[in-house]
Every structure is written in structure tokens, then in C-alpha cells.
JSON list of C-alpha atoms in Angstrom, two decimals:
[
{"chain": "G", "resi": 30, "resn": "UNK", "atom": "CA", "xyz": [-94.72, -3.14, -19.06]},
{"chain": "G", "resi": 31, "resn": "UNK", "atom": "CA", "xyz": [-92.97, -3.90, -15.84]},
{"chain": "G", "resi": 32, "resn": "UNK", "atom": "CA", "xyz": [-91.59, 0.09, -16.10]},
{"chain": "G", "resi": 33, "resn": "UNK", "atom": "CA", "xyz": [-95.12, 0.93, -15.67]},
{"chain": "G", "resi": 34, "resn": "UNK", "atom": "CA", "xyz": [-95.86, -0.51, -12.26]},
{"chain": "G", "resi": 35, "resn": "UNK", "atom": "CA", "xyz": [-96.79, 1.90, -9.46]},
{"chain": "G", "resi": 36, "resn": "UNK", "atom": "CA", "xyz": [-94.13, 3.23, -7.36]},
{"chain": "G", "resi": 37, "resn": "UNK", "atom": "CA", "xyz": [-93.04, 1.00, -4.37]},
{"chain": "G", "resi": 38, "resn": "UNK", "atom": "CA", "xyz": [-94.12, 1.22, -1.15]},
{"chain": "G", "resi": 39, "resn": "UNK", "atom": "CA", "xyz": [-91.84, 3.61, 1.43]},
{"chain": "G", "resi": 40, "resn": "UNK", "atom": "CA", "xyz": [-91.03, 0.28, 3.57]},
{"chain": "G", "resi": 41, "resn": "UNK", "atom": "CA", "xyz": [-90.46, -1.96, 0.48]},
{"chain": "G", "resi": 42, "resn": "UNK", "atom": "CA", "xyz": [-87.15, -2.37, -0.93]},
{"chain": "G", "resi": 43, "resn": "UNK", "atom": "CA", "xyz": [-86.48, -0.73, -4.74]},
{"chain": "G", "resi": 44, "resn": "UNK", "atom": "CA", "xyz": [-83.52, -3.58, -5.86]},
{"chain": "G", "resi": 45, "resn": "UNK", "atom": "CA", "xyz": [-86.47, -5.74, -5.19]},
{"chain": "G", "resi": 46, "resn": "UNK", "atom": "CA", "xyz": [-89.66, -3.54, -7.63]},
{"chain": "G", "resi": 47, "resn": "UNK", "atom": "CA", "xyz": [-90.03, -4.33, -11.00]},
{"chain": "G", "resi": 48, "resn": "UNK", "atom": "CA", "xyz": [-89.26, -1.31, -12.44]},
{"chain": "G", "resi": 49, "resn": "UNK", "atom": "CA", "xyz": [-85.78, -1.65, -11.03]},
{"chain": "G", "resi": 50, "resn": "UNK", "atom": "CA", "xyz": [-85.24, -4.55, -12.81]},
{"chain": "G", "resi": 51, "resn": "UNK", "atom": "CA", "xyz": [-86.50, -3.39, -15.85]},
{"chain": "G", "resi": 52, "resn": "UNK", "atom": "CA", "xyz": [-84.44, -0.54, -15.99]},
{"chain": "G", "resi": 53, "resn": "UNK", "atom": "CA", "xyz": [-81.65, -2.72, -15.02]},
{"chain": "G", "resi": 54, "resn": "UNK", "atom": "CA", "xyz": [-82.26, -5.04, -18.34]},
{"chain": "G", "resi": 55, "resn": "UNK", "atom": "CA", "xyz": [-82.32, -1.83, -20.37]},
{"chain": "G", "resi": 56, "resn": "UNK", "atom": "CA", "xyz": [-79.70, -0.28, -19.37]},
{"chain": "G", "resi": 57, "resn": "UNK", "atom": "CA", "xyz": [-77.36, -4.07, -19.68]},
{"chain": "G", "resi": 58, "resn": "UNK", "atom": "CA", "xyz": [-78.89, -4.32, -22.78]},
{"chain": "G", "resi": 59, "resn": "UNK", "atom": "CA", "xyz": [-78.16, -1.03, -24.35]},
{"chain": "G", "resi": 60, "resn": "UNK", "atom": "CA", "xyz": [-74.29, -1.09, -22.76]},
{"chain": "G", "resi": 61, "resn": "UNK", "atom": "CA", "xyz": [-74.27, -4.82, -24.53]},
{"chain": "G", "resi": 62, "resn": "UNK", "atom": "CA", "xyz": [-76.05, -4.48, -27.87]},
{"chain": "G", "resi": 63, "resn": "UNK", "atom": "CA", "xyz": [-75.65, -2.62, -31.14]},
{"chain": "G", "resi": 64, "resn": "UNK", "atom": "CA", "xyz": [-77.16, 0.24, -31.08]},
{"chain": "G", "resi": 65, "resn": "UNK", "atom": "CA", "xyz": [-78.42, 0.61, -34.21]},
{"chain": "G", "resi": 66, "resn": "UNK", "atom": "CA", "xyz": [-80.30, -2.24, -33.49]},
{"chain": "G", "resi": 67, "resn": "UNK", "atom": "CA", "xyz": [-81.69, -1.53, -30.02]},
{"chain": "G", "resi": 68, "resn": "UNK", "atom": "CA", "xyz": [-82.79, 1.61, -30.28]},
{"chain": "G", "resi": 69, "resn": "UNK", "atom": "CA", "xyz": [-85.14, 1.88, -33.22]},
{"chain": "G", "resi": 70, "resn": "UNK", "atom": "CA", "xyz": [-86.38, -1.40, -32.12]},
{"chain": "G", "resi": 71, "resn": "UNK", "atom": "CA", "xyz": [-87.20, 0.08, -28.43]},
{"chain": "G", "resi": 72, "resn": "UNK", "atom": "CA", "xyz": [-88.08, 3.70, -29.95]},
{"chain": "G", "resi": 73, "resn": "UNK", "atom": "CA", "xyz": [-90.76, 2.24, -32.48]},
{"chain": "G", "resi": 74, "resn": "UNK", "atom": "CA", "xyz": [-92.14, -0.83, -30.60]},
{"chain": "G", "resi": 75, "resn": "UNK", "atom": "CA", "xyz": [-91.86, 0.64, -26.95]},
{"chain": "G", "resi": 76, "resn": "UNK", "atom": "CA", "xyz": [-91.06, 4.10, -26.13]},
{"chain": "G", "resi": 77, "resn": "UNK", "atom": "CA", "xyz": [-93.56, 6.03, -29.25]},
{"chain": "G", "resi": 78, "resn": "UNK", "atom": "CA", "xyz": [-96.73, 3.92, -27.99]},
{"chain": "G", "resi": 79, "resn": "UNK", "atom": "CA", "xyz": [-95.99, 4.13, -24.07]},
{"chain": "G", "resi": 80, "resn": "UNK", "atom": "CA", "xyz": [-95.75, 8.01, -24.44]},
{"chain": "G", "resi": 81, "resn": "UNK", "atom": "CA", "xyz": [-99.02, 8.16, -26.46]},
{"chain": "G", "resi": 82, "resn": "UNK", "atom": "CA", "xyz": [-100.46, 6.29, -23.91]},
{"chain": "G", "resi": 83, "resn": "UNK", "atom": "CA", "xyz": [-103.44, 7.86, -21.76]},
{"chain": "G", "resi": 84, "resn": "UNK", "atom": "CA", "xyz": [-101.92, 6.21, -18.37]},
{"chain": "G", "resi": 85, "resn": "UNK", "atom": "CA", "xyz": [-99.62, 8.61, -16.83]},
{"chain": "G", "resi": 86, "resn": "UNK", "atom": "CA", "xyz": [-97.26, 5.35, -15.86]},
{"chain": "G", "resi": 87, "resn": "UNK", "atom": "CA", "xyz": [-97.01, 4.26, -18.80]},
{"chain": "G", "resi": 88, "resn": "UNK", "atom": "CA", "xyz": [-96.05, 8.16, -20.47]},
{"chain": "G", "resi": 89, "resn": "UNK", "atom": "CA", "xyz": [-93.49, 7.60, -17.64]},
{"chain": "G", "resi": 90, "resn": "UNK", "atom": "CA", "xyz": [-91.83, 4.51, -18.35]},
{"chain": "G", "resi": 91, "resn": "UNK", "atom": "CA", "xyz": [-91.63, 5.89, -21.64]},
{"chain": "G", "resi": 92, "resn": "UNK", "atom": "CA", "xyz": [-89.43, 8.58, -20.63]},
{"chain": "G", "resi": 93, "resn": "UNK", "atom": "CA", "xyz": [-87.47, 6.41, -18.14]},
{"chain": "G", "resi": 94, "resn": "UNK", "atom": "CA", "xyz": [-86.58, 4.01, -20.79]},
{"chain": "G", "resi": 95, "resn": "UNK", "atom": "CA", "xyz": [-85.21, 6.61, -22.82]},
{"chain": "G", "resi": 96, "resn": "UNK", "atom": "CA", "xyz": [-83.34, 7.69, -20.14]},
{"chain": "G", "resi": 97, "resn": "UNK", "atom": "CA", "xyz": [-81.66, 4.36, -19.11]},
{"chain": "G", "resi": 98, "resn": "UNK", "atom": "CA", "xyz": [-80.53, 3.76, -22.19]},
{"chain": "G", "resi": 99, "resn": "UNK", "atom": "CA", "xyz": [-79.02, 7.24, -23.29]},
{"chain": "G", "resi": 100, "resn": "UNK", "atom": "CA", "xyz": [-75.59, 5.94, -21.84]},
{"chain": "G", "resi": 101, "resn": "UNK", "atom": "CA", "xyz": [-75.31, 3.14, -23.53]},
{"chain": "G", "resi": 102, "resn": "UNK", "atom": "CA", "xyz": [-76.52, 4.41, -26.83]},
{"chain": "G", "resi": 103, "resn": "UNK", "atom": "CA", "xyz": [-75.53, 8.19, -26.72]},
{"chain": "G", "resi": 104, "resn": "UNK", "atom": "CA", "xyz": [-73.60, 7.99, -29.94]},
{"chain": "G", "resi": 105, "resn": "UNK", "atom": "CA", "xyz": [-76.37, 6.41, -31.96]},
{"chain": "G", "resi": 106, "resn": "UNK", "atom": "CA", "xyz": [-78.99, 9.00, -30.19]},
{"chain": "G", "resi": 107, "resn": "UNK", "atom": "CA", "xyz": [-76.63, 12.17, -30.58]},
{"chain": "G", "resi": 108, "resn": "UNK", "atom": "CA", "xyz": [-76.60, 10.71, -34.73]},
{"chain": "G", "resi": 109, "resn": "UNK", "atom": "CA", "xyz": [-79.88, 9.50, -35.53]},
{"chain": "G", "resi": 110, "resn": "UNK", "atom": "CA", "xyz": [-82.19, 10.94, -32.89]},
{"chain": "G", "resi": 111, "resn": "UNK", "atom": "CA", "xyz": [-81.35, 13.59, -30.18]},
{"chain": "G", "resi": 112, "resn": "UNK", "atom": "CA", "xyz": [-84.19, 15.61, -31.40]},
{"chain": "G", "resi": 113, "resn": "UNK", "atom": "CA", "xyz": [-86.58, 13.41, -31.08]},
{"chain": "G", "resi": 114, "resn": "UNK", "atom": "CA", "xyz": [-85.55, 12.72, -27.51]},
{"chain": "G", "resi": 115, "resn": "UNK", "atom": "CA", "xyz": [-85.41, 16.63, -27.08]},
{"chain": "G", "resi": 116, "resn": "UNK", "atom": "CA", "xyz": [-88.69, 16.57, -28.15]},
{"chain": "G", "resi": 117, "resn": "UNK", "atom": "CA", "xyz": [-90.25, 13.61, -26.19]},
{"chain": "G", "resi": 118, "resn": "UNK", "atom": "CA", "xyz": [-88.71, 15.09, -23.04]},
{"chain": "G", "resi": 119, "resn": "UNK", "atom": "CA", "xyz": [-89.90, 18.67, -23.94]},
{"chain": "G", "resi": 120, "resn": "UNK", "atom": "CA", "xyz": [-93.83, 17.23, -24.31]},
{"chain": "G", "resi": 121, "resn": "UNK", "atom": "CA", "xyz": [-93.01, 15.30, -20.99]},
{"chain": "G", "resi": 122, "resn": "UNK", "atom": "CA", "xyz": [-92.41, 18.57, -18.99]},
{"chain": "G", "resi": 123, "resn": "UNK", "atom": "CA", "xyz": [-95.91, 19.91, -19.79]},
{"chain": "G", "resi": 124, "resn": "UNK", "atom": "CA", "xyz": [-97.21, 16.44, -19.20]},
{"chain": "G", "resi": 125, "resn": "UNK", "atom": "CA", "xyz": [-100.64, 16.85, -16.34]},
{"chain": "G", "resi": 126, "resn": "UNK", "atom": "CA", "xyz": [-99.10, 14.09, -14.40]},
{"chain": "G", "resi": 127, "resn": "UNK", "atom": "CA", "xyz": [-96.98, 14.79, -11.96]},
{"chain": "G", "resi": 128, "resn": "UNK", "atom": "CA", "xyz": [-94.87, 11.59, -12.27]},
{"chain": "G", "resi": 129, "resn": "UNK", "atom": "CA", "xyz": [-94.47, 12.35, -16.16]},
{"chain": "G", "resi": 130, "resn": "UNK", "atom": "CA", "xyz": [-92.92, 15.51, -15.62]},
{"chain": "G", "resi": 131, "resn": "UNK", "atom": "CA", "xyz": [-90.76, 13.91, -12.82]},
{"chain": "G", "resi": 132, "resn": "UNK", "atom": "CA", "xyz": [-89.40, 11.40, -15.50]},
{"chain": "G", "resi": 133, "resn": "UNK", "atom": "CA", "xyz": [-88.80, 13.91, -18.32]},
{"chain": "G", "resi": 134, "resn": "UNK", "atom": "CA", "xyz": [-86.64, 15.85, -15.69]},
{"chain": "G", "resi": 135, "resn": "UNK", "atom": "CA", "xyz": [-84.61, 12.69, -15.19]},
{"chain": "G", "resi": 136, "resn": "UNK", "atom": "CA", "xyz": [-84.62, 12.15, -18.80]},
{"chain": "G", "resi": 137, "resn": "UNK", "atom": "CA", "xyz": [-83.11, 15.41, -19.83]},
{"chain": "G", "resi": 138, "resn": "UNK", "atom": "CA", "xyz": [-80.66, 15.39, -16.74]},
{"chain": "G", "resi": 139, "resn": "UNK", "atom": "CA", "xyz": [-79.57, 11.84, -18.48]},
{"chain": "G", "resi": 140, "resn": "UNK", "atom": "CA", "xyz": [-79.39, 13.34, -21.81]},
{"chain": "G", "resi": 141, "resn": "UNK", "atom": "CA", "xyz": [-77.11, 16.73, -20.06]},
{"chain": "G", "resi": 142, "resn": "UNK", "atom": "CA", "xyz": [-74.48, 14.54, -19.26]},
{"chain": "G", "resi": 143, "resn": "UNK", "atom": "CA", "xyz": [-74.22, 12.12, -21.97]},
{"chain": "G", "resi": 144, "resn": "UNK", "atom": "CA", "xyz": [-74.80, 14.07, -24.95]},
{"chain": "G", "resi": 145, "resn": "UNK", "atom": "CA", "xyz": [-72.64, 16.66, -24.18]},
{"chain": "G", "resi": 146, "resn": "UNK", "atom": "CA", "xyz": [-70.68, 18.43, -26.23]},
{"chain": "G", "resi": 147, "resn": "UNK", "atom": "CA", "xyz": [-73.77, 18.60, -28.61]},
{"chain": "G", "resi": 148, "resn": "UNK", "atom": "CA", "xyz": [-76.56, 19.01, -25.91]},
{"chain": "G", "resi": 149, "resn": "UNK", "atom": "CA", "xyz": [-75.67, 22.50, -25.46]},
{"chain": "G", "resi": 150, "resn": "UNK", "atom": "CA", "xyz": [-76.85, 23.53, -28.53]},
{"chain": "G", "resi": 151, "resn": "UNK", "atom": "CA", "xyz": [-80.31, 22.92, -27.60]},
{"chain": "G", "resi": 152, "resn": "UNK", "atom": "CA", "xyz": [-80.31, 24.56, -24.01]},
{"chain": "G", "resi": 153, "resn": "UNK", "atom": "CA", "xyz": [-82.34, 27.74, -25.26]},
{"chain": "G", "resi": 154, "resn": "UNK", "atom": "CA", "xyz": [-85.14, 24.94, -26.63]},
{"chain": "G", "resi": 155, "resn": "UNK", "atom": "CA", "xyz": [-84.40, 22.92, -23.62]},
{"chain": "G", "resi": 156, "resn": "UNK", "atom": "CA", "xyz": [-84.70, 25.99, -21.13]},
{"chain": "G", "resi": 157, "resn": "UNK", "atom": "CA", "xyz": [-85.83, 28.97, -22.63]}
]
């Protein structure tokens, strides 16, 4: 998955890494599509098997992909499955890999400000 690549290089410009793009398509797609058609598609086929994954980038682009698509999709998620992001995010913050963690951070920063008002039901799970 192109989410998965290694970070870019400090000279090398990110519009220009894969990863960018990818997130790019993501997030288009999940302003663009139905919902309830783009998200259990991503969440079974993509997201569930990248964060069982044993490579820390792909555990990442996992969580990233969540992320990018929480705008476009927050009233599906905050209906069907804000737990189960809570969750994924929560296992991603005890993650070994540095880079895991990193992305659950951005994850539940993504999920702070568009879930809200129902987010802040969680915050004692989220930060106890």
C-alpha cells in the first residue's frame, strides 16, 4: 500500500511521496462517496488487515487512513463505528513503534475535531 512507504527524505518534497497522494485519494474519495459504502469497504478490506500487520508502516497507514477519512465520513463513523476507531487508535498508542503511536495521535486529534459533540464522551477512555 502506497500509505505504507517509508517516510520521505528531509530534502525531498512531500506533494511529490506517495503517501501524500494516497491520502489525498482517500480523503477525495471519502468527501465524494457514500459513506456507507466506503467505509466498511476500506475498514474490512484495508484498515483491519494493515493494523494486524507485523510491519510497523503498514499498522501506520492503517491509522492514517482512518484518519483521512474521518472528515468525510464522520457521520457514518460517529453511527456505525466510533468505537471501533476509539479502539484502533487506543491499541495504536501502546503500539512498540514509534511511528504507530505517532499516527494514532494524529488519528485521535482527527477524530477530536470531527466527532465532536459525541467524542467527549469517551475522553476518560481516550485519556484516563
Amino acid at each position: 500500500p502506497l500509505m505504507a512507504c517509508p517516510d520521505r527524505d528531509e530534502d525531498e518534497d512531500s506533494s511529490q511521496h506517495p503517501g501524500s497522494f494516497a491520502g489525498s485519494v482517500l480523503d477525495t474519495l471519502a468527501l465524494h462517496l457514500p459513506s456507507d459504502k466506503l467505509v466498511p469497504l476500506l475498514y474490512k478490506n484495508y484498515i483491519i488487515p494493515l493494523m494486524a500487520s507485523g510491519q510497523p508502516l503498514e499498522r501506520k497507514a492503517g491509522l492514517t487512513a482512518l484518519a483521512v477519512v474521518a472528515e468525510g465520513t464522520c457521520e457514518y463513523m460517529l453511527e456505525h463505528m466510533l468505537q471501533e476507531c476509539l479502539k484502533l487508535a487506543g491499541n495504536g498508542l501502546s503500539d512498540g513503534a514509534p511511528e504507530v503511536r505517532n499516527a494514532a495521535l494524529y488519528a485521535l486529534g482527527q477524530f477530536a475535531e470531527h466527532f465532536q459533540p459525541d467524542i467527549v464522551k469517551y475522553s476518560n477512555e481516550i485519556l484516563p
